[in-house]
PDB file of C-alpha atoms in Angstrom:
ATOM      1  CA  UNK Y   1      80.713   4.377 -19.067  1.00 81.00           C
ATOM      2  CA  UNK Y   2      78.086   1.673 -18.451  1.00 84.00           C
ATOM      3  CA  UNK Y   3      77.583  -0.394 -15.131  1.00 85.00           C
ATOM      4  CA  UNK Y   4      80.484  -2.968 -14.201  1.00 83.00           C
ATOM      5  CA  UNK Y   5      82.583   0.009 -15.418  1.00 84.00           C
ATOM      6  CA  UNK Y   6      86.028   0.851 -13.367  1.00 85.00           C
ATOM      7  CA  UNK Y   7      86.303   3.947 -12.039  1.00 88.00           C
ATOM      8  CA  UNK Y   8      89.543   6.246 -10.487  1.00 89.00           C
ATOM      9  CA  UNK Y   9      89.876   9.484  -9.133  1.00 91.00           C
ATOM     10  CA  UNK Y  10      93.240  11.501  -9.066  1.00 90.00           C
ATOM     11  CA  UNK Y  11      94.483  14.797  -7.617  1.00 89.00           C
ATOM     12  CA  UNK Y  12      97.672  16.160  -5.712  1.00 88.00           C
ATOM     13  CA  UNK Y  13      99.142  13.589  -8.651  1.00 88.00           C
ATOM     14  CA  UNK Y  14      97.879  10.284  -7.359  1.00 88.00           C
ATOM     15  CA  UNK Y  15      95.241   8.045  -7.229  1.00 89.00           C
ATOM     16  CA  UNK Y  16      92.930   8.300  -4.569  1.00 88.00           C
ATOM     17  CA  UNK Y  17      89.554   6.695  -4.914  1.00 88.00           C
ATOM     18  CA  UNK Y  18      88.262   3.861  -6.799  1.00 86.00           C
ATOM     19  CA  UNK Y  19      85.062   2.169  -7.104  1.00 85.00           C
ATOM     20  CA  UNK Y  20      82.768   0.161  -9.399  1.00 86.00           C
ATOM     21  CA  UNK Y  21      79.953   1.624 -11.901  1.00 89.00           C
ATOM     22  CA  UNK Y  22      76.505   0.528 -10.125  1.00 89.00           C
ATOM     23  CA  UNK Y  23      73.904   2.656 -12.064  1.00 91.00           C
ATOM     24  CA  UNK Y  24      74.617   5.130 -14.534  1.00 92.00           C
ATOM     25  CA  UNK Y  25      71.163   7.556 -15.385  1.00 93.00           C
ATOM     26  CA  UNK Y  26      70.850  11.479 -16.778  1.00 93.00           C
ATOM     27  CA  UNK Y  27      68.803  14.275 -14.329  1.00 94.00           C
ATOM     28  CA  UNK Y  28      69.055  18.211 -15.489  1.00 93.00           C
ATOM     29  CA  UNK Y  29      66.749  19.033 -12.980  1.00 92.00           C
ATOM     30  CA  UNK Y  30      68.713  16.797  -9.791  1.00 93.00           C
ATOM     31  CA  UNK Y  31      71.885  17.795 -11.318  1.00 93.00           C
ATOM     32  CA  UNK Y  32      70.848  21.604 -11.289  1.00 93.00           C
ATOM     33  CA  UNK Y  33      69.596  21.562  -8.054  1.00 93.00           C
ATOM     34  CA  UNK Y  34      72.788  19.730  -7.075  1.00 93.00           C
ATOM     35  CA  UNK Y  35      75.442  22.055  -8.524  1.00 93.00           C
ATOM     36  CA  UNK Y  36      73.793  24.676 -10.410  1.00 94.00           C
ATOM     37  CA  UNK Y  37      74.877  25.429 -13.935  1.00 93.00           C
ATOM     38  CA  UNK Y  38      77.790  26.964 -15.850  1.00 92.00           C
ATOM     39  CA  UNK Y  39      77.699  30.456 -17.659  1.00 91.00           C
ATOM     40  CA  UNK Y  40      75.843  28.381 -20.827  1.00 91.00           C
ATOM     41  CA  UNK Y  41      73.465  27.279 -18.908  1.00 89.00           C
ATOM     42  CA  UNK Y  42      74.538  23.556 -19.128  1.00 92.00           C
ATOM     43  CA  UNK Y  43      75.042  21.444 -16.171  1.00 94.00           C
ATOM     44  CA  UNK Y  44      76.132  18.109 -15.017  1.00 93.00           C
ATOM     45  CA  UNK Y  45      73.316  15.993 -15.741  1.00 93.00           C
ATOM     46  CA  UNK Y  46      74.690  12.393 -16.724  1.00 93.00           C
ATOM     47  CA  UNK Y  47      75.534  10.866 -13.491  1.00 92.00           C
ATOM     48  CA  UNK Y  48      76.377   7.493 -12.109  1.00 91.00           C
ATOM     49  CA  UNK Y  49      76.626   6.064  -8.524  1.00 90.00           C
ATOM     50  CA  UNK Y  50      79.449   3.799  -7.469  1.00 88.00           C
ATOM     51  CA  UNK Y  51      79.329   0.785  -5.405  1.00 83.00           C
ATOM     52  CA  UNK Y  52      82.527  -0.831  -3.291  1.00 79.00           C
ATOM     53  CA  UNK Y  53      84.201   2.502  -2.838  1.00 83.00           C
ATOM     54  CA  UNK Y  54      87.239   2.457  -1.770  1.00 84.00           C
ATOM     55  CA  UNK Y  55      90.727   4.571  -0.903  1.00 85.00           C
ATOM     56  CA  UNK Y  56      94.411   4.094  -2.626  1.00 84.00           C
ATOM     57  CA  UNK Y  57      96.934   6.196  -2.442  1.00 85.00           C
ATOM     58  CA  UNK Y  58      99.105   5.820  -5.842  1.00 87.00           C
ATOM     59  CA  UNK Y  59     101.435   7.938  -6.943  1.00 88.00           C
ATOM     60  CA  UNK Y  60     100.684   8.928 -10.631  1.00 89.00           C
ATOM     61  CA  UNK Y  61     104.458   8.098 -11.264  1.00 89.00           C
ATOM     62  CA  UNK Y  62     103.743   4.834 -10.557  1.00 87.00           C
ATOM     63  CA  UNK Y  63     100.656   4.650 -13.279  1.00 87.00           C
ATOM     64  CA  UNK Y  64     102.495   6.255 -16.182  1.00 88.00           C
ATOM     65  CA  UNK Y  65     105.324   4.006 -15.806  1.00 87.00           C
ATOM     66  CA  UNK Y  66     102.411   0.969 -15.522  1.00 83.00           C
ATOM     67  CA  UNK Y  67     100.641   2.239 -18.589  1.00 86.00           C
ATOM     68  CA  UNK Y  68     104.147   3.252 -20.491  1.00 86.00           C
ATOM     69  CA  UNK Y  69     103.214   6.824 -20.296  1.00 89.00           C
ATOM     70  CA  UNK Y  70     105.764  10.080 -21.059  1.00 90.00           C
ATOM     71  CA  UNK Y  71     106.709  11.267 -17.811  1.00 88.00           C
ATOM     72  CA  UNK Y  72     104.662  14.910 -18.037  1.00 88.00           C
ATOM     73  CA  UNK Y  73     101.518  12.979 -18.876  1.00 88.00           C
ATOM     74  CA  UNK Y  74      98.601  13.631 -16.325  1.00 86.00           C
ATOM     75  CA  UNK Y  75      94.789  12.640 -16.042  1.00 85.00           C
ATOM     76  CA  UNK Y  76      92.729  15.695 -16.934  1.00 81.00           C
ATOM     77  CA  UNK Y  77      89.144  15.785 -16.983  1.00 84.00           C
ATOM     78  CA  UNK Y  78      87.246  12.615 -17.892  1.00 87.00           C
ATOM     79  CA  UNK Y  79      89.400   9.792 -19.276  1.00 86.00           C
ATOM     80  CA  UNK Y  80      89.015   6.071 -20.782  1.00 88.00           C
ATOM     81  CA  UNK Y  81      91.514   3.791 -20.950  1.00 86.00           C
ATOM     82  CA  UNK Y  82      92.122   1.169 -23.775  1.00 83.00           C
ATOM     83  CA  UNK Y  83      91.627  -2.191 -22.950  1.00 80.00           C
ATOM     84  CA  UNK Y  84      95.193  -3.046 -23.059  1.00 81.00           C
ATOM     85  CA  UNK Y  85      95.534  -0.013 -20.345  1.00 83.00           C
ATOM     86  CA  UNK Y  86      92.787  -1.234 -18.135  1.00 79.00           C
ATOM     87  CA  UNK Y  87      93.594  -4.717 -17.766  1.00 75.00           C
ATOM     88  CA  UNK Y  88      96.952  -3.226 -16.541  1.00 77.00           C
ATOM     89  CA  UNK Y  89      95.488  -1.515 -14.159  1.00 78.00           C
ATOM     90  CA  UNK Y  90      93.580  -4.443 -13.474  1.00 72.00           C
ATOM     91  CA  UNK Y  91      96.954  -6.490 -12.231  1.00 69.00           C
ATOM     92  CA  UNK Y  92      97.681  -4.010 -10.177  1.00 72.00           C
ATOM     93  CA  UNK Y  93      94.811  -2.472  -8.003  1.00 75.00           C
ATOM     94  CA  UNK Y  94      91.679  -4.821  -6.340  1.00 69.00           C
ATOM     95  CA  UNK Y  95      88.453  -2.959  -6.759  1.00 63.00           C
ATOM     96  CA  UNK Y  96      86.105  -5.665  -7.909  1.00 56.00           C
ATOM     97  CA  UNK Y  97      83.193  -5.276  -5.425  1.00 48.00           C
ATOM     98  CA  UNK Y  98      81.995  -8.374  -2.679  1.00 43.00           C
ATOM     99  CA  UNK Y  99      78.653  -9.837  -4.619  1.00 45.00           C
ATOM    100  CA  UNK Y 100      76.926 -13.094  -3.002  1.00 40.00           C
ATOM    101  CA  UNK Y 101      76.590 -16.241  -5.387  1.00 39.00           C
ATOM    102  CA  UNK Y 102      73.275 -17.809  -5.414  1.00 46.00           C
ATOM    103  CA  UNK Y 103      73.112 -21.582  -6.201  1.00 46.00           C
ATOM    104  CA  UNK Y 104      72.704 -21.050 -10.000  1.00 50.00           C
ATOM    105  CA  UNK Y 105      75.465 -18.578  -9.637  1.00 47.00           C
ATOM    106  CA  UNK Y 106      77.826 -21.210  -8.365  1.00 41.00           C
ATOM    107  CA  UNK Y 107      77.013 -23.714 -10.650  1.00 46.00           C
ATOM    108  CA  UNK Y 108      77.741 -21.282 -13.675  1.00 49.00           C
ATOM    109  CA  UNK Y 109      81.023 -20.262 -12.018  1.00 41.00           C
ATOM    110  CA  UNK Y 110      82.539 -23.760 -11.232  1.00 38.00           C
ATOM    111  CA  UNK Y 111      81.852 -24.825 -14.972  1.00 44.00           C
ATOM    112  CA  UNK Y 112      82.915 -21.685 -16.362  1.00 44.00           C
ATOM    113  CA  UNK Y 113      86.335 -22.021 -13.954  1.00 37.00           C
ATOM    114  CA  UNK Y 114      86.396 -25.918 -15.513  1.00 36.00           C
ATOM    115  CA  UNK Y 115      85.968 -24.585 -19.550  1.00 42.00           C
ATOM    116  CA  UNK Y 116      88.881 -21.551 -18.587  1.00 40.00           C
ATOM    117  CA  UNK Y 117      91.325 -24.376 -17.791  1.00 38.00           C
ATOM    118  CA  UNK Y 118      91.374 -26.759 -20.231  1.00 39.00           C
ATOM    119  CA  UNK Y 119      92.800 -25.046 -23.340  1.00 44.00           C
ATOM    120  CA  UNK Y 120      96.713 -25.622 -24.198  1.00 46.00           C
ATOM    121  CA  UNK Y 121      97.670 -22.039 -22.598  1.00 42.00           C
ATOM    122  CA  UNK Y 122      95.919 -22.303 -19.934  1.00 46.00           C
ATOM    123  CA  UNK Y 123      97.299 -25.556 -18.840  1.00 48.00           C
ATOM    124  CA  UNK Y 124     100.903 -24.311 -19.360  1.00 51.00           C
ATOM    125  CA  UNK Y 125     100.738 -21.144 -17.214  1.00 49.00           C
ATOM    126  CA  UNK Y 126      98.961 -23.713 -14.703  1.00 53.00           C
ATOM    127  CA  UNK Y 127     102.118 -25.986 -14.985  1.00 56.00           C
ATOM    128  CA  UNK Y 128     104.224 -22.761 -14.265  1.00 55.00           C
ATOM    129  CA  UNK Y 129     102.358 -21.537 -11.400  1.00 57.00           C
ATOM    130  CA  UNK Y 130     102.318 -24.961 -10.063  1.00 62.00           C
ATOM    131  CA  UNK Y 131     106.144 -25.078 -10.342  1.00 65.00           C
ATOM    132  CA  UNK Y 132     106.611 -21.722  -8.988  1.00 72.00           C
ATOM    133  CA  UNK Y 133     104.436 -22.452  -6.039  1.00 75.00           C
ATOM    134  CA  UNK Y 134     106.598 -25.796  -5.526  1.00 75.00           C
ATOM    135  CA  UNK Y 135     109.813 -23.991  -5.479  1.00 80.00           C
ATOM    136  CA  UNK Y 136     108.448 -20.898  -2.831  1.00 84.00           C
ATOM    137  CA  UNK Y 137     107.026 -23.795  -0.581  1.00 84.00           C
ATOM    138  CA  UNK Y 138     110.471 -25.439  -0.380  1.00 84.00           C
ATOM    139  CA  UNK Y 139     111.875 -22.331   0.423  1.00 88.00           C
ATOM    140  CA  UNK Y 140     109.214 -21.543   2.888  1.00 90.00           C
ATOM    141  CA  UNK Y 141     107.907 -24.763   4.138  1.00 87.00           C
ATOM    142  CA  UNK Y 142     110.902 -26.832   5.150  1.00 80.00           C
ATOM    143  CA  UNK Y 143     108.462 -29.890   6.754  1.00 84.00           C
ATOM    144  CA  UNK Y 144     106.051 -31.674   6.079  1.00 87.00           C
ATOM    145  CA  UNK Y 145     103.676 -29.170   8.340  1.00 90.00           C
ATOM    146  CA  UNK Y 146     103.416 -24.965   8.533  1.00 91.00           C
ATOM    147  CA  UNK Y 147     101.823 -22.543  10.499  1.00 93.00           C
ATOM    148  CA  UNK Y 148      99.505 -20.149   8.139  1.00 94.00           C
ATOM    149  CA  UNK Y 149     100.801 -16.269   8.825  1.00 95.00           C
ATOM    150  CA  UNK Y 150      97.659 -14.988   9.287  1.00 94.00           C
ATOM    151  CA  UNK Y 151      95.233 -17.633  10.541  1.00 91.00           C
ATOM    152  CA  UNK Y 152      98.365 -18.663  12.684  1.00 92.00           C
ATOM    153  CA  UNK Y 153      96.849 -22.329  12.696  1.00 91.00           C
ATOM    154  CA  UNK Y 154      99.481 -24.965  11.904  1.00 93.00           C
ATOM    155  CA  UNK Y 155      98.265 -27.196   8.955  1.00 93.00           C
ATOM    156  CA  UNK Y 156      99.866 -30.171   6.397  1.00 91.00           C
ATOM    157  CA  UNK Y 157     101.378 -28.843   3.496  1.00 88.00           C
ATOM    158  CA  UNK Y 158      98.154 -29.307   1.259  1.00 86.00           C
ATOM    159  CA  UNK Y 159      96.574 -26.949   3.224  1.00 91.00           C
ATOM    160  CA  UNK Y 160      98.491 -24.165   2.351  1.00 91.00           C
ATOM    161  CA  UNK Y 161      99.982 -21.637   0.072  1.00 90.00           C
ATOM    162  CA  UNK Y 162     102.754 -19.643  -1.158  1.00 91.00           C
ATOM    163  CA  UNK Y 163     100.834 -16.362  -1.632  1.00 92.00           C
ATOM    164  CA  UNK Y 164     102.969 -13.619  -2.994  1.00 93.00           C
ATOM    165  CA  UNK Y 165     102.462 -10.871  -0.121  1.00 95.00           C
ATOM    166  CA  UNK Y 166     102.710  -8.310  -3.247  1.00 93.00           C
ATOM    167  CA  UNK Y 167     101.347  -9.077  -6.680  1.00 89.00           C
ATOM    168  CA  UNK Y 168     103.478 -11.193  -8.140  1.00 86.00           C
ATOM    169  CA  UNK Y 169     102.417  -9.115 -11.753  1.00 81.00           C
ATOM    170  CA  UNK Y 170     104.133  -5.666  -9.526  1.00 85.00           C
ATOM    171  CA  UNK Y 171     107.147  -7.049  -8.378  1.00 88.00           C
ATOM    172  CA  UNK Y 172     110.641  -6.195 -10.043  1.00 88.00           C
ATOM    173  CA  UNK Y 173     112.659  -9.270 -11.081  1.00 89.00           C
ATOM    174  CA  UNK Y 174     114.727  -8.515  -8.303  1.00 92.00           C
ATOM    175  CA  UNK Y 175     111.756  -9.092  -5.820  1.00 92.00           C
ATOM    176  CA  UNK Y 176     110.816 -12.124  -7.562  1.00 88.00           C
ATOM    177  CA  UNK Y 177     113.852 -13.292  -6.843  1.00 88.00           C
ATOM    178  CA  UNK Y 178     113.592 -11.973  -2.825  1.00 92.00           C
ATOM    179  CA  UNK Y 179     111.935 -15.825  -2.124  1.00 89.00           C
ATOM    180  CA  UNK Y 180     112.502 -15.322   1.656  1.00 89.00           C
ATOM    181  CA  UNK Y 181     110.462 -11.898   2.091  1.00 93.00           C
ATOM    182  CA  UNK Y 182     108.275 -11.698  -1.012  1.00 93.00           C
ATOM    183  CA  UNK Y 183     105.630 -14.251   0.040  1.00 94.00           C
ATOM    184  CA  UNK Y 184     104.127 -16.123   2.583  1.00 95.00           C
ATOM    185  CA  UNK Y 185     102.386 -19.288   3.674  1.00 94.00           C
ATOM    186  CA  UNK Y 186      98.815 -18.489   3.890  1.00 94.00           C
ATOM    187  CA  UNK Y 187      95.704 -21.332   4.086  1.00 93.00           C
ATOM    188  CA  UNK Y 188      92.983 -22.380   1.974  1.00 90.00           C
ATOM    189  CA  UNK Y 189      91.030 -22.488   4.627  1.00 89.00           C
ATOM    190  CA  UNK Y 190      90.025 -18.846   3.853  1.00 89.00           C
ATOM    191  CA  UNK Y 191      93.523 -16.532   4.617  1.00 92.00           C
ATOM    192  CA  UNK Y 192      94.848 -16.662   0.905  1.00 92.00           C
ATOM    193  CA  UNK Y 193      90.981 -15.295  -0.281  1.00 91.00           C
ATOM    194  CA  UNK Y 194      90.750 -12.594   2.373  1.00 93.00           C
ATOM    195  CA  UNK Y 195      94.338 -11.262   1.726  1.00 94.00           C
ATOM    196  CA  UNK Y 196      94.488 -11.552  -1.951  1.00 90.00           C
ATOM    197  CA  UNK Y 197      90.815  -9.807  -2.356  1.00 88.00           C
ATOM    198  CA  UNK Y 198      91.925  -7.077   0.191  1.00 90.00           C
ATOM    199  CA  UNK Y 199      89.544  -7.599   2.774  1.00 92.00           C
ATOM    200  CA  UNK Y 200      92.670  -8.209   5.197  1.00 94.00           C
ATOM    201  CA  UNK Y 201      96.082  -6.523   5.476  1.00 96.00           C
ATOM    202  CA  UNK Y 202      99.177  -6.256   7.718  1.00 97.00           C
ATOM    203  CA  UNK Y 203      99.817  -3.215   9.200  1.00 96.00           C
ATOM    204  CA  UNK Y 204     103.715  -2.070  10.710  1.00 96.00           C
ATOM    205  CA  UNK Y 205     104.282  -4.381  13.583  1.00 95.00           C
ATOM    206  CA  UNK Y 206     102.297  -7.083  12.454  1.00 96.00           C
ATOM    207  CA  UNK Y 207      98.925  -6.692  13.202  1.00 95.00           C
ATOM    208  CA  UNK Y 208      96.214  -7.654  11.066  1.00 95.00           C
ATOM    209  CA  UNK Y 209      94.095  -4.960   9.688  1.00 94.00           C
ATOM    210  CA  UNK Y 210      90.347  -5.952   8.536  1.00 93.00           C
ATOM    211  CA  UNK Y 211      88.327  -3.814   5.572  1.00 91.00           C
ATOM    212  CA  UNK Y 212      85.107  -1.901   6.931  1.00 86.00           C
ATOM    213  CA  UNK Y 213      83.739  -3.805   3.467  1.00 83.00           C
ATOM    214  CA  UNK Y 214      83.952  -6.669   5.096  1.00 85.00           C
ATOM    215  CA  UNK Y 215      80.806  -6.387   6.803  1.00 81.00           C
ATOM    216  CA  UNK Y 216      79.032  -5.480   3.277  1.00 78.00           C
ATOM    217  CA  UNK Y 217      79.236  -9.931   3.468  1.00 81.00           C
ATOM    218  CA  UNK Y 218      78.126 -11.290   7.047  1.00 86.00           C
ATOM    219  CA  UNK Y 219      79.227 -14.722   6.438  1.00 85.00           C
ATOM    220  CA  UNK Y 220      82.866 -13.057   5.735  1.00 86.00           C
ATOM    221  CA  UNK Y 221      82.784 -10.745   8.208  1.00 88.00           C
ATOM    222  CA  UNK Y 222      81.582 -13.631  10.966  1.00 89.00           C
ATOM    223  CA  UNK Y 223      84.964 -15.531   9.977  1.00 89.00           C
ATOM    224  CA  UNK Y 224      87.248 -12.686   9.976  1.00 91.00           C
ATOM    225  CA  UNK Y 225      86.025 -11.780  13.720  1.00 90.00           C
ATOM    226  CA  UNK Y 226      85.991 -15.280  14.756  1.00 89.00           C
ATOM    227  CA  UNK Y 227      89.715 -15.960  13.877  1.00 90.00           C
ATOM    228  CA  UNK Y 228      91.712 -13.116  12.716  1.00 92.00           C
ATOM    229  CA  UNK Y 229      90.607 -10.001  14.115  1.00 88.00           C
ATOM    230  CA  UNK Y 230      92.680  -9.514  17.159  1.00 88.00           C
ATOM    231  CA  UNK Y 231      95.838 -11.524  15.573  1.00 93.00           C
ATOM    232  CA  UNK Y 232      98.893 -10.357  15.063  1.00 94.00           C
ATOM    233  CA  UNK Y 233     101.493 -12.192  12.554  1.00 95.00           C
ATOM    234  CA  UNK Y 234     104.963 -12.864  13.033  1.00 94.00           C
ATOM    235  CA  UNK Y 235     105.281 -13.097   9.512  1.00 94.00           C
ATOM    236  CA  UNK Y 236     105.851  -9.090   9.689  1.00 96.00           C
ATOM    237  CA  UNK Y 237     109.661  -7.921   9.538  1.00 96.00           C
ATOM    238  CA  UNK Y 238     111.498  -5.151   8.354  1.00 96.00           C
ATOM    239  CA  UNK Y 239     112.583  -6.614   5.002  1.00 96.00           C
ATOM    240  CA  UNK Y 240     109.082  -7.892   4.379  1.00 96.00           C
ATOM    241  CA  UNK Y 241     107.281  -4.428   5.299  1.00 97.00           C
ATOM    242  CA  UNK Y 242     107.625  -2.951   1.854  1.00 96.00           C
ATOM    243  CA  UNK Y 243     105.954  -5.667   0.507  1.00 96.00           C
ATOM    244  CA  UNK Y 244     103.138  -5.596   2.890  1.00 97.00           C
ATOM    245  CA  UNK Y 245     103.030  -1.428   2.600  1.00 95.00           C
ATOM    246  CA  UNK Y 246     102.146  -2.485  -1.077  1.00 94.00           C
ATOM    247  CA  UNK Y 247      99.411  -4.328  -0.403  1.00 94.00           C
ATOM    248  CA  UNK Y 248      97.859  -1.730   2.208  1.00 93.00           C
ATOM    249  CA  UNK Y 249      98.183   0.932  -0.035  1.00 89.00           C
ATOM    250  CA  UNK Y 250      97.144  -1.188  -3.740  1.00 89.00           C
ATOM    251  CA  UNK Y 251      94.498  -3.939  -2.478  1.00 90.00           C
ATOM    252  CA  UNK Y 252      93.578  -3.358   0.835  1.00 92.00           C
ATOM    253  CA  UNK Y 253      89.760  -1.998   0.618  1.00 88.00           C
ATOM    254  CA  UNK Y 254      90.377   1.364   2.641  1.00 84.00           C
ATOM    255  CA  UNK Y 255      87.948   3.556   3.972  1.00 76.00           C
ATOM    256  CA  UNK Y 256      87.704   6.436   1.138  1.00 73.00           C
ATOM    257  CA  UNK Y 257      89.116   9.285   2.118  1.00 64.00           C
ATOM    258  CA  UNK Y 258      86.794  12.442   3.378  1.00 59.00           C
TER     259      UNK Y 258
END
């Protein structure tokens, strides 16, 4: 376990808590004083503190099938995944936790976004999402103008998105194939971040749900007050509700629960 580390916690068979590795240190006497010690006179002394906690509630059926585990499998104790396990995960839970860019930071980003896109297999899957998100918009955007479902601000067609209300890497082919309820238009003016990064949801009914790690950002949290908090979307129906209970209960950055 080292900082930048992933970390879940399970019980009553599902996941329940995630966060990300800040500081990882070793205390005997803290940890002693904290929980005591066993019957060998060993305690807990390697700890670690977490940063960007945050709730899920994910049945562990749902992770062994992910991970291609036997059905009777079950997280005991202290466990790693493999690689191959964690990037898994990794398409199908948010956790990564808000961090500011400063200048330097945002130079280094935008080139390292240019290098990621210009080798052979990059470009194709950016041909096929390209395609993909012509097709959705045709099916979703009939003109040559839309109204963004959560910003509710009608904008030209460059300005927005098809954004798959659930990950597009978690739907069955069959809800691929659900074009009318499986996504929605959302803008680039700020919606399609928020959403996607879980820092916004839609709760039954439509209303729009904001993170309490939102505010952990000002400049985010200034936005999402100043045009979304009090919205509701009528992007919400019946048919697209278990989409959007995916997304509450996978990315949406939930209060941990006491």
């Amino acid at each position: 376990m080292e900082s930048g580390s992933w970390v879940f916690f399970s019980g009553d068979k599902r996941l329940y808590l995630g966060g990300t590795v800040a500081l990882t240190w070793r205390d005997h006497a803290l940890a002693h004083r904290l929980w005591g010690s066993d019957d060998t006179g060993a305690t807990w002394e390697y700890m670690y503190a977490l940063s960007g906690a945050r709730g899920f509630d994910i049945p562990l059926e749902e992770v062994r099938d992910l991970l291609g585990w036997k059905p009777t499998r079950n997280i005991m104790r202290f466990q790693a995944f493999t690689d191959t396990e964690a990037d898994l995960l990794q398409s199908l839970l948010t956790l990564e936790p808000f961090q500011a860019l400063t200048p330097d930071d945002e130079g280094t980003a935008t080139q390292q976004a240019i290098t990621t896109y210009t080798g052979p297999l990059e470009r194709s899957a950016e041909r096929a999402y390209r395609g993909e998100q012509a097709h959705l918009k045709r099916v979703l955007l009939p003109g040559p103008i839309g109204e963004c479902a959560l910003y509710g601000r009608v904008l030209p067609a460059a300005f927005l998105i098809a954004a798959h209300i659930k990950k597009r890497a978690a739907c069955t082919d069959d809800e691929k194939r659900d074009l009318q309820h499986v996504a929605m238009l959302a803008c680039l003016l700020g919606c399609d971040g928020l959403y996607e990064r879980g820092f916004i949801t839609v709760a039954p009914g439509g209303w729009l749900r904001i993170s309490h790690l939102a505010g952990a950002a000002p400049a985010v949290a200034q936005h999402i007050n100043d045009h979304l908090a009090t919205r509701t979307t009528p992007w919400w129906t019946p048919e697209r509700e278990p989409y959007f209970a995916w997304h509450r209960t996978h990315t949406f950055r939930s209060a941990p629960t006491p």
